[in-house]
Every structure is written in structure tokens, then in C-alpha cells.
Short mmCIF file of C-alpha atoms and ligand atoms in Angstrom, two decimals:
data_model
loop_
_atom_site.label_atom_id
_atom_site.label_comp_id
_atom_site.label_asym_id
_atom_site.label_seq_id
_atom_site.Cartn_x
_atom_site.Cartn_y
_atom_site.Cartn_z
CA UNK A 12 -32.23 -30.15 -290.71
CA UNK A 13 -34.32 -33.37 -291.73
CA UNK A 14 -32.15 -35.15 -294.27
CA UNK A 15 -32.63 -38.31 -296.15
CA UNK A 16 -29.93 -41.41 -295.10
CA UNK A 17 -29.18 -43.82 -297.95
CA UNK A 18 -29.11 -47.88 -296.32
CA UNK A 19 -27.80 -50.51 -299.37
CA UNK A 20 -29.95 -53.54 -299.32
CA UNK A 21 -27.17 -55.88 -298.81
CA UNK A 22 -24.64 -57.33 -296.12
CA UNK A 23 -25.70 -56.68 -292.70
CA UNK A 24 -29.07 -54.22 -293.69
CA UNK A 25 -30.68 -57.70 -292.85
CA UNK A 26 -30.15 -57.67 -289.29
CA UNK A 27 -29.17 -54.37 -288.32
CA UNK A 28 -31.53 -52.36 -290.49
CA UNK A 29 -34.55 -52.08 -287.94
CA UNK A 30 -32.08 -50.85 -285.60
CA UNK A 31 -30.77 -48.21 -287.68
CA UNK A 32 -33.91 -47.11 -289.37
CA UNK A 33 -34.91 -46.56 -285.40
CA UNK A 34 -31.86 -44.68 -284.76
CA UNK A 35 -31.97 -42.27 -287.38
CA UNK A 36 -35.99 -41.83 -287.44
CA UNK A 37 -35.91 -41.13 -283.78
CA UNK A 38 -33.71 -38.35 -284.70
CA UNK A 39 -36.04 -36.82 -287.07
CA UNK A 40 -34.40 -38.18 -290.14
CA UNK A 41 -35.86 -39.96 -293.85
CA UNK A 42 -34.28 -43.43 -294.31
CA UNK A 43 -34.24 -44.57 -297.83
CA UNK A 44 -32.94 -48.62 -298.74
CA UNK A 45 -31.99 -49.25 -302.49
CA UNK A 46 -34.20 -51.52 -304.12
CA UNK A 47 -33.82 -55.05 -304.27
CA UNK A 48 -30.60 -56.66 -306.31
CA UNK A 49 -31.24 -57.10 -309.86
CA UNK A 50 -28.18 -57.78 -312.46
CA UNK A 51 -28.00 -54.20 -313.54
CA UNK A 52 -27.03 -53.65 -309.26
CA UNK A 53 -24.60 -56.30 -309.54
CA UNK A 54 -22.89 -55.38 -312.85
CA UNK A 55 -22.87 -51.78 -311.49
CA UNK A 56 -20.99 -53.00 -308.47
CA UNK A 57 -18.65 -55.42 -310.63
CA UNK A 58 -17.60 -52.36 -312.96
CA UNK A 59 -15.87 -50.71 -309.52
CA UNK A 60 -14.36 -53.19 -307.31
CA UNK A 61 -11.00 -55.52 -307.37
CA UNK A 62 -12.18 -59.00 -308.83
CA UNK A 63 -11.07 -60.40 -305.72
CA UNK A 64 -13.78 -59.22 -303.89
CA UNK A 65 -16.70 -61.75 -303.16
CA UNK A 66 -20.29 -61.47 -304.51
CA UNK A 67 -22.02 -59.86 -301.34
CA UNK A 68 -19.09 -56.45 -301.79
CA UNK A 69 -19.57 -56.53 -305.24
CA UNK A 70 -23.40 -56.43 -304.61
CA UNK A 71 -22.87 -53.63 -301.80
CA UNK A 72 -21.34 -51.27 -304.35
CA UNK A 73 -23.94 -51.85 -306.84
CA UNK A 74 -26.38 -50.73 -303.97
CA UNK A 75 -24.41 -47.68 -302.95
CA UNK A 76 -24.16 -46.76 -306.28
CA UNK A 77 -27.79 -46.82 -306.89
CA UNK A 78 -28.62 -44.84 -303.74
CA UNK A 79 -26.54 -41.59 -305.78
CA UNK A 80 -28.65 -39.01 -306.22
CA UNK A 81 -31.63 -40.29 -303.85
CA UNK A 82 -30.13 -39.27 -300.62
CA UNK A 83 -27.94 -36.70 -298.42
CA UNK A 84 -25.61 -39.52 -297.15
CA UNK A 85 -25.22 -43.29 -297.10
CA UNK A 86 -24.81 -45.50 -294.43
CA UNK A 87 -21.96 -47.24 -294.86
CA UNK A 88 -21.00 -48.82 -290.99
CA UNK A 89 -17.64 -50.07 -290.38
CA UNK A 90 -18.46 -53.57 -288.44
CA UNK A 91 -15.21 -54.27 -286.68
CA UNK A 92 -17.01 -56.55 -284.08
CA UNK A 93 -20.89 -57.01 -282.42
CA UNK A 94 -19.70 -59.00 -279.44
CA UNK A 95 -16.88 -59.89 -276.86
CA UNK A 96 -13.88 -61.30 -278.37
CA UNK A 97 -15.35 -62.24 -281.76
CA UNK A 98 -15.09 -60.45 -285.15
CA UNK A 99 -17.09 -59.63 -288.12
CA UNK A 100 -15.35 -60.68 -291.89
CA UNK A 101 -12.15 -58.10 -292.81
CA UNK A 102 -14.26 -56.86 -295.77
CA UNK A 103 -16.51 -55.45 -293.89
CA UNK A 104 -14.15 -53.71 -291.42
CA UNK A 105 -12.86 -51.79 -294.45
CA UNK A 106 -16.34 -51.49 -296.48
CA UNK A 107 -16.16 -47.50 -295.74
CA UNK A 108 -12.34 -47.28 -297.40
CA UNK A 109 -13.53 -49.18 -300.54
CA UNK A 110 -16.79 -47.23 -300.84
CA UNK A 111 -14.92 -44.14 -300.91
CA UNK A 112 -12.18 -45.60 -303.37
CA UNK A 113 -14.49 -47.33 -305.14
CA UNK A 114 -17.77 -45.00 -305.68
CA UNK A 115 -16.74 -41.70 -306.69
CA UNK A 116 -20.30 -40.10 -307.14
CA UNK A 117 -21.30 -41.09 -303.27
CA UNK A 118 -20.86 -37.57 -301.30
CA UNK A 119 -21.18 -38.27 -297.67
CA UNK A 120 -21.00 -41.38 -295.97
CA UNK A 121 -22.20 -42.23 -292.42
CA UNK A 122 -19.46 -44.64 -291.10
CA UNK A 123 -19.50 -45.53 -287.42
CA UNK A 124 -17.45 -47.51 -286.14
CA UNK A 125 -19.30 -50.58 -284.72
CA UNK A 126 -16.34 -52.26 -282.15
CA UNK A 127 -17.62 -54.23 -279.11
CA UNK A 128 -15.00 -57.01 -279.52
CA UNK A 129 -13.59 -55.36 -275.61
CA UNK A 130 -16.56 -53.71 -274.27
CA UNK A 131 -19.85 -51.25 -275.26
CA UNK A 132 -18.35 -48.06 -274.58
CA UNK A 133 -16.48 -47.54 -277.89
CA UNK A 134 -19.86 -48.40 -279.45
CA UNK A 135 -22.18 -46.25 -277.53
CA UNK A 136 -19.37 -43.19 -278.28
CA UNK A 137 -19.71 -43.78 -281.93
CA UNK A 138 -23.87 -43.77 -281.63
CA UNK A 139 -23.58 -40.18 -280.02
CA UNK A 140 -20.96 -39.24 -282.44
CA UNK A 141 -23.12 -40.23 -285.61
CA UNK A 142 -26.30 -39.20 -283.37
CA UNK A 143 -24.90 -35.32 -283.05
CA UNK A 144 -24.44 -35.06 -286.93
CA UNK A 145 -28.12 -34.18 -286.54
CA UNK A 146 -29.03 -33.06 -282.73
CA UNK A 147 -26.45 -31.34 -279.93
CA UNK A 148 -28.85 -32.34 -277.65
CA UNK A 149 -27.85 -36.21 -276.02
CA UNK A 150 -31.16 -36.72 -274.37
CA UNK A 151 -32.61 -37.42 -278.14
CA UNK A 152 -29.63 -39.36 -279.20
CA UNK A 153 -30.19 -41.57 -275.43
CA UNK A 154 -34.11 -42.04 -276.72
CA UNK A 155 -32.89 -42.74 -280.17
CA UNK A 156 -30.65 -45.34 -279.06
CA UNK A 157 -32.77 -46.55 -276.78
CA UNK A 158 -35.89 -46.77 -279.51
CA UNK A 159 -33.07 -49.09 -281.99
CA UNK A 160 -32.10 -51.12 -279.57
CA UNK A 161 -36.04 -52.07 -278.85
CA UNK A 162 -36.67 -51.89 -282.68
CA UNK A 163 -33.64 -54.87 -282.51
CA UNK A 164 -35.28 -56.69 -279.21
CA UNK A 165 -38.77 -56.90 -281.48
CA UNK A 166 -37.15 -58.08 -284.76
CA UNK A 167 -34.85 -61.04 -283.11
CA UNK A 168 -38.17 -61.94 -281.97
CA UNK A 169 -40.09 -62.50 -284.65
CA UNK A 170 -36.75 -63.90 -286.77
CA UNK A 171 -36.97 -66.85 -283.67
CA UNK A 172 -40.60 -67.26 -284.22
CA UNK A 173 -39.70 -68.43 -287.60
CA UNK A 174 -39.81 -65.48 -289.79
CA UNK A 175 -36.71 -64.30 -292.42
CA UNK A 176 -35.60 -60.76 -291.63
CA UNK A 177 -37.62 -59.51 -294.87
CA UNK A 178 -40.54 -60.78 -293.32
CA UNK A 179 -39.76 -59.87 -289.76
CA UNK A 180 -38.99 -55.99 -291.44
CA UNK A 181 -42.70 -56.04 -292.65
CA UNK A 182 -43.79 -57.02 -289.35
CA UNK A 183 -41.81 -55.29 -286.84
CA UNK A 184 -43.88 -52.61 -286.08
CA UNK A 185 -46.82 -54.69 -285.47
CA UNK A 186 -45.91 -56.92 -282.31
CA UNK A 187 -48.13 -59.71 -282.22
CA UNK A 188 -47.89 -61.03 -278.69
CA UNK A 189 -50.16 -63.95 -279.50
CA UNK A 190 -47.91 -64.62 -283.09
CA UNK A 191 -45.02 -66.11 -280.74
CA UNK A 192 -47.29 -68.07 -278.86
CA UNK A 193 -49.28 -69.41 -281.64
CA UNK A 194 -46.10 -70.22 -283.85
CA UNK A 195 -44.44 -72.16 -281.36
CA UNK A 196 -42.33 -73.10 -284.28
CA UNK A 197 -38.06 -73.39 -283.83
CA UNK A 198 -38.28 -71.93 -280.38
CA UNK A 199 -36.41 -74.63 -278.88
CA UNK A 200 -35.49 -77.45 -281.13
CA UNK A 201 -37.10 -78.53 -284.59
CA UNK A 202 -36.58 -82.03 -282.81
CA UNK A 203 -39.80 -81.89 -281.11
CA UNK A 204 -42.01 -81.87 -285.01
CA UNK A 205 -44.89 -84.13 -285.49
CA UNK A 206 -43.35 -87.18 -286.51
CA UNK A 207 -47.05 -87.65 -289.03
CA UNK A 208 -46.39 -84.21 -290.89
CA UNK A 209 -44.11 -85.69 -294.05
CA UNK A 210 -42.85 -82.34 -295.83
CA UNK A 211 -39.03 -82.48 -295.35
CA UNK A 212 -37.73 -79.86 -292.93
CA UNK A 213 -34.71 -78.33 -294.86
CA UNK A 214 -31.57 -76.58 -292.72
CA UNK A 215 -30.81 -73.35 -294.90
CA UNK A 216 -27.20 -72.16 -294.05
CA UNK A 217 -25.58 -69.16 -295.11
CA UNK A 218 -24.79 -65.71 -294.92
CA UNK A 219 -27.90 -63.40 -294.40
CA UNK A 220 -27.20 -60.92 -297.38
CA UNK A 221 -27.51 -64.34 -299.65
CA UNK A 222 -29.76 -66.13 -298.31
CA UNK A 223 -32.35 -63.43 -298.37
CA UNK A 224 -31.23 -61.50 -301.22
CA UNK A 225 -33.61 -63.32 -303.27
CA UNK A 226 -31.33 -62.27 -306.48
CA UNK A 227 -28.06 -63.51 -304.77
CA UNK A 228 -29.64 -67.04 -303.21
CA UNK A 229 -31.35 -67.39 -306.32
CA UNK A 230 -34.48 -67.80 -304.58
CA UNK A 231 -33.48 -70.65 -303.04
CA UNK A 232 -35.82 -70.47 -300.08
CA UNK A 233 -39.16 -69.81 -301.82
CA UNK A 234 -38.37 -72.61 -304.13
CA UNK A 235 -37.39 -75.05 -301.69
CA UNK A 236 -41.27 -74.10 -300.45
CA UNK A 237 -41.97 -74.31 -303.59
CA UNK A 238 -40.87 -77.97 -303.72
CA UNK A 239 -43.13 -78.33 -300.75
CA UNK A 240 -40.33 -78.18 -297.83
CA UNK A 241 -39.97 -76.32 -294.52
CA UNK A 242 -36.90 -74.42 -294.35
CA UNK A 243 -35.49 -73.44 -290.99
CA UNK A 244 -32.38 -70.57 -290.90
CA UNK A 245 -29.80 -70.19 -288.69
CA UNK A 246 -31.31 -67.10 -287.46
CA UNK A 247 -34.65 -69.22 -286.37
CA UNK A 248 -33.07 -71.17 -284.09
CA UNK A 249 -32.17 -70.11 -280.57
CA UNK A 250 -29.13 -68.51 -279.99
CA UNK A 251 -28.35 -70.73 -277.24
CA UNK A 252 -28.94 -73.84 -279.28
CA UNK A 253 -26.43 -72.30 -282.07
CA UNK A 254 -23.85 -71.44 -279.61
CA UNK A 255 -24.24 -75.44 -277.64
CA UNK A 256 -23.69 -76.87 -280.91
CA UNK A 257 -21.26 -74.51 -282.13
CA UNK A 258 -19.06 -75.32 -279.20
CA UNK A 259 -18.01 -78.79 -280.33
CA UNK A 260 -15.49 -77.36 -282.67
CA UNK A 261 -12.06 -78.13 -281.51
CA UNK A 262 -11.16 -74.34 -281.52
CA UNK A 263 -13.57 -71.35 -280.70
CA UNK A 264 -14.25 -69.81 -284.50
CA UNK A 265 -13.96 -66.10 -283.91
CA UNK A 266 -15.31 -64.68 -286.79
CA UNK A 267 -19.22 -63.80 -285.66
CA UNK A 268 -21.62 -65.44 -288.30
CA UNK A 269 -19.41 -67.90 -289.42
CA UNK A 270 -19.21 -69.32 -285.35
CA UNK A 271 -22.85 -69.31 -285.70
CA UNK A 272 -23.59 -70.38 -289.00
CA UNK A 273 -20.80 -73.85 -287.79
CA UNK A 274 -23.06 -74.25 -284.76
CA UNK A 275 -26.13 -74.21 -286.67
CA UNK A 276 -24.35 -76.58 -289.19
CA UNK A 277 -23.49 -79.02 -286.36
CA UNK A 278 -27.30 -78.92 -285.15
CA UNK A 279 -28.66 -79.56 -288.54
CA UNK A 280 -26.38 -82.49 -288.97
CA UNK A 281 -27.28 -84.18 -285.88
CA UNK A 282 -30.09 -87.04 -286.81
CA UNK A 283 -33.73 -86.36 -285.95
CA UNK A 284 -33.57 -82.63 -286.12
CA UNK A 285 -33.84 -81.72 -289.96
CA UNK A 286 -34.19 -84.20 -292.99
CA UNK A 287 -31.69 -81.98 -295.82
CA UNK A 288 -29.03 -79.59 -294.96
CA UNK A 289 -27.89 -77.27 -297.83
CA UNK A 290 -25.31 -74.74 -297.28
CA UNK A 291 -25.28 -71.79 -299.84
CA UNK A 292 -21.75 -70.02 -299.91
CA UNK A 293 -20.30 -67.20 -301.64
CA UNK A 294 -17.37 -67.75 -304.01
CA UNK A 295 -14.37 -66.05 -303.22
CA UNK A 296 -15.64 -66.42 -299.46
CA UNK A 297 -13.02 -66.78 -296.91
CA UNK A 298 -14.91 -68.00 -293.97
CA UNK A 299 -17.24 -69.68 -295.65
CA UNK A 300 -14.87 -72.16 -297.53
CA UNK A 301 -13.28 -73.64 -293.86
CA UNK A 302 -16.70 -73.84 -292.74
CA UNK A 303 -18.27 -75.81 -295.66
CA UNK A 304 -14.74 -78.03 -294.84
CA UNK A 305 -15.65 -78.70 -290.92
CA UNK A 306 -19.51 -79.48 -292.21
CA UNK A 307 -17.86 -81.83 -295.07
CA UNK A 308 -16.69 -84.07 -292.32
CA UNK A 309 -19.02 -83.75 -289.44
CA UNK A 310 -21.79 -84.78 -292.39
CA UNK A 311 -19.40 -87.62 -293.41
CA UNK A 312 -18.59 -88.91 -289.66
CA UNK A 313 -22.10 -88.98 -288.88
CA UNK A 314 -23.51 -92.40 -288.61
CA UNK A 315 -27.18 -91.34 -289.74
CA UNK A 316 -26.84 -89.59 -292.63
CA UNK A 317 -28.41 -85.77 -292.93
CA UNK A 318 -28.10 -84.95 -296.89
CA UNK A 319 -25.68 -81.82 -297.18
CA UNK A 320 -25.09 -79.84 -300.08
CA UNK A 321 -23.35 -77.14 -300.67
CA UNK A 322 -24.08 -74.19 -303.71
CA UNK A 323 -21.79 -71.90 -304.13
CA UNK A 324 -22.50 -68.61 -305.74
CA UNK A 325 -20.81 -65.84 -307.69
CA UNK A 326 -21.73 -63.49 -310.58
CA UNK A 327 -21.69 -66.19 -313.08
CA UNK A 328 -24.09 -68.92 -311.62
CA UNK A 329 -27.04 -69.80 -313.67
CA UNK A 330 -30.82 -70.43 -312.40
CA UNK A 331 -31.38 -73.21 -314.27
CA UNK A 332 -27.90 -75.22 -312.49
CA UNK A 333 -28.97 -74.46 -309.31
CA UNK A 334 -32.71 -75.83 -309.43
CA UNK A 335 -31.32 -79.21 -311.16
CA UNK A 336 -29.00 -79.64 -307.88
CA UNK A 337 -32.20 -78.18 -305.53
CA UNK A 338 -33.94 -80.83 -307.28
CA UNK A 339 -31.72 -83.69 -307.09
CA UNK A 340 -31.27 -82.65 -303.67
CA UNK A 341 -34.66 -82.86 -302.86
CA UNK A 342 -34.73 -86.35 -304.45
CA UNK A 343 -32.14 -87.80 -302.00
CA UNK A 344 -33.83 -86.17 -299.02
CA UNK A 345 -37.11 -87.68 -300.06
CA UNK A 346 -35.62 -91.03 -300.09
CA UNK A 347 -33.72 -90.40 -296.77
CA UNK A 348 -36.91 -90.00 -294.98
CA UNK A 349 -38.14 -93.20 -296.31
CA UNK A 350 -35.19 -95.27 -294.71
S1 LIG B 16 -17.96 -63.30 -294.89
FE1 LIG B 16 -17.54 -64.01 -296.97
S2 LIG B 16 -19.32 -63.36 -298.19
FE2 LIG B 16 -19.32 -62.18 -296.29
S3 LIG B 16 -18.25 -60.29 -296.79
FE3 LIG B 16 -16.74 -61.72 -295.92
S4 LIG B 16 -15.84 -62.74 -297.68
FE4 LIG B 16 -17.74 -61.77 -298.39
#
């Protein structure tokens, strides 16, 4: 029976949602995200969890919520771990409990269990398991998986190429072979720019669901075009570049994004590859406040300075604070690149 599966726009939907739209299409089914975050979404979301919780969980709540009534289930994974020996944050392990605690309206939720911190087979299991809610027969839950994990292939693609996931998502099911080519943007290293072309290259770091939620990173990343700047993400860059730069931290970090978001901090920071750094963290953020630490000192060892800056977010940050810091930021980084 063709049903209709509820994705929240928010926490990992930016990297895993091609995938999973994939998946479930494959096997006949509607997929249906919640619109974007607005502050009705986020007081929605603040009404039914702990105050503990960060921004980005508060936000996910708001999203399931707003998927009631719109959908026969919601997709609610429970990432435990997307590679070897590394782990996604805690709240995310247990976003499936809270949903259920939290949003009493929400009927059925899809939860697989999303573990390759040992190996792929636990993984694979839980894609047949979630795959046979809607088809006994494996050879169409082997194509669908197969179909998600190309959907997945395509999108990291065009994210290296130098797109954000929303506009790698608009894209992905036109492959441009020539668009990688004729980018040639971030492939590599931003090291290699043309030394003539003045608008400051700005390192974005942070956590996909902010970044991009354009409600959450208070548009940072349009208005830092705005302000006539380049931006560059962590999720441009290649992963081998992230991973190099990530390994000069003392101890291997072995929670996923934040490992990658350090390494991409540490490349940033190193002179001649971008001319402003600004890191934009989530209050209440575990991870994120030992990594804004470790980029706190490698910006202040450095010899040639990189401007850094940190925002952090939460439910009560204002527009109008943010853009005076973006624009005193912007200030300092102008007259960095005239030293
Ligand atoms: S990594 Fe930080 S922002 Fe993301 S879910 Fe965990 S605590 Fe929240």
C-alpha cells in the first residue's frame, strides 16, 4: 500500500535526505519534508522538550509536529554512528525516545537504527527491516538501497563542487557532468584562487541543520554574499583535506561532524587558504563548545592571523545582533587582506 513518509527539515535531512527520499520512492512510497523553520516551528518544538535541549532538537520537534496530520509515518532515524569507530551527538541516538515522549499526536514513526561504528551489516539489516514495512520481496529493497546509495554518490558530488545541500537537493536529479568540470571550485584546496579576484573568501563552520536552516543561521550565508564574500563549507571541501587537517589534534575527536567540522577549522585557519573564518554554534551544544575552544587557540597560535568569530545561536538571538558582528567581522577581514 503506497503511503506517505513524513522527513522533518532539520538535523541530518541535509545530508541524508536524497538518500532516503531514494530509499523509500524506490519502494513505491510519497515522501513529504515539513516546510522550512519559521518561529511558529520553533516555539512549537520549545512548548515539548526539556530546556536543556539545544536549538537544532528543539527545532526537530517543531518539524515533527508540523508533519501531524500530513503523513502515515515520520522518519525519525536513530543515528548511533555513519562510520568506523566514530559517533554521531547522544541527542540524536535517542531522537526516536524523545519524539515519542515528547510528540504525542505523531502515530507511527520510522526509526532505523543507523550503527556502522563496527561494520555495515547492522546497517544494511535495519534497511531491509524498514524496507519490508512496505515490500516482502528483498530484490526491491536491494534496488532501493542500491538507488539511495547512488542518490548519496550524486549529491556529495555536487556539495564538493561547491553547492549547499539545499542547492545540491534541487539539483540532484539533474547530473551535470560538465558542472564539476566547469566549477573547478574547492575541489582540492581554496589555496590555489586567483590572487587578482579581491572578494574575501569566508570559511563557514558549523553544523549542517544551522548553517542551512536559513531560520536557525539567520541567513548567515546569503548575507555574507550579500556583503559581497565567497563562502566555502565544510562540506565543500574534500573529505580528504578535512580529515589531513583534522588529524593534527592531539587526540582523534570521535564524534563524526564535530572531527570534521575541527579539521575543516584547522584548514581555514592555516594562512593563504581563506581570508575570515566564522564559526556558528548552537547554544547548549556539547561538541560544539570544545571545538570552538581548540579553534580559540589554533586561531591565537597562528602567526598570520585568519579572523575567527564565533556566533552562537539559541531561541533568543536577534537578527539585528548578528548582522552588526557579520558586519564588524567583515570590517576586520577587509583590513586583513590589505596587510
Ligand atoms: S551536536 Fe550539538 S547542536 Fe547537534 S544535536 Fe548534538 S548538541 Fe545539538
Amino acid at each position: 500500500m503506497k503511503e506517505t513518509i513524513g522527513f522533518p527539515r532539520a538535523l541530518l535531512y541535509y545530508y541524508y535526505y536524497p538518500a532516503w527520499r531514494a530509499f523509500f520512492e524506490s519502494l513505491g512510497q510519497t515522501c513529504e519534508v515539513s516546510g522550512k523553520t519559521t518561529k511558529a516551528v520553533i516555539d512549537s518544538g520549545i512548548k515539548v522538550t526539556v530546556d536543556e535541549a539545544c536549538l537544532p532538537v528543539k527545532a526537530f520537534h517543531g518539524h515533527v509536529l508540523s508533519l501531524s496530520g500530513v503523513c502515515d509515518r515520520v522518519f525519525v532515524p536513530r543515528l548511533v554512528s555513519v562510520e568506523r569507530k566514530a559517533y554521531i551527538c547522544p541527542k540524536l541516538m535517542g531522537l526516536p525516545d524523545m519524539v515519542r515522549h515528547n510528540c504525542k499526536g505523531i502515530r507511527q514513526i520510522i526509526d532505523p537504527c543507523i550503527d556502522m561504528s563496527r561494520n555495515s551489516r547492522a546497517y544494511v539489516r535495519e534497511l531491509y527491516a524498514t524496507g519490508r514495512l512496505f515490500t516482502r520481496n528483498p530484490l526491491k529493497i536491494s534496488v532501493a538501497r542500491r538507488k539511495a546509495k547512488q542518490a548519496y554518490d550524486v549529491f556529495v558530488r555536487l556539495l564538493q563542487a561547491g553547492l549547499t545541500p539545499i542547492d545540491a537537493m534541487d539539483r540532484e536529479n539533474r547530473c551535470y557532468p560538465n558542472h564539476f568540470q566547469d566549477s573547478g571550485i574547492f575541489n582540492d584546496s581554496v589555496s590555489g584562487r586567483d590572487k587578482d579576484v579581491r572578494s574575501p573568501i569566508i570559511g563557514v563552520l558549523g553544523h549542517p541543520y544551522i548553517i542551512y536552516d536559513s531560520f536557525l543561521g539567520m541567513n548567515v550565508l546569503d548575507r555574507l554574499n550579500l556583503m559581497g564574500a565567497r563562502v566555502v563549507t565544510m562540506d565543500m571541501l574534500q573529505r580528504t583535506v578535512v580529515e589531513q587537517a583534522a588529524a593534527k589534534s592531539q587526540k582523534r575527536v570521535f564524534w563524526t561532524i564535530g572531527r570534521q567540522l575541527l579539521g575543516a577549522g584547522y584548514y581555514f585557519l592555516a594562512p593563504g587558504t581563506v581570508d575570515g573564518c566564522l564559526q556558528m554554534s548552537a547554544f547548549a551544544c556539547g561538541p560544539d563548545s570544545f571545538i570552538a575552544e581548540l579553534l580559540q587557540q589554533e586561531s591565537a597560535r597562528s602567526r598570520r592571523k585568519v579572523p575567527f568569530m564565533t556566533i552562537v545561536v539559541d531561541e533568543h538571538t536577534g537578527e539585528a545582533g548578528v548582522l552588526t558582528r557579520l558586519e564588524a567581522f567583515m570590517d576586520i577581514v577587509a583590513r586583513s587582506m590589505l596587510r
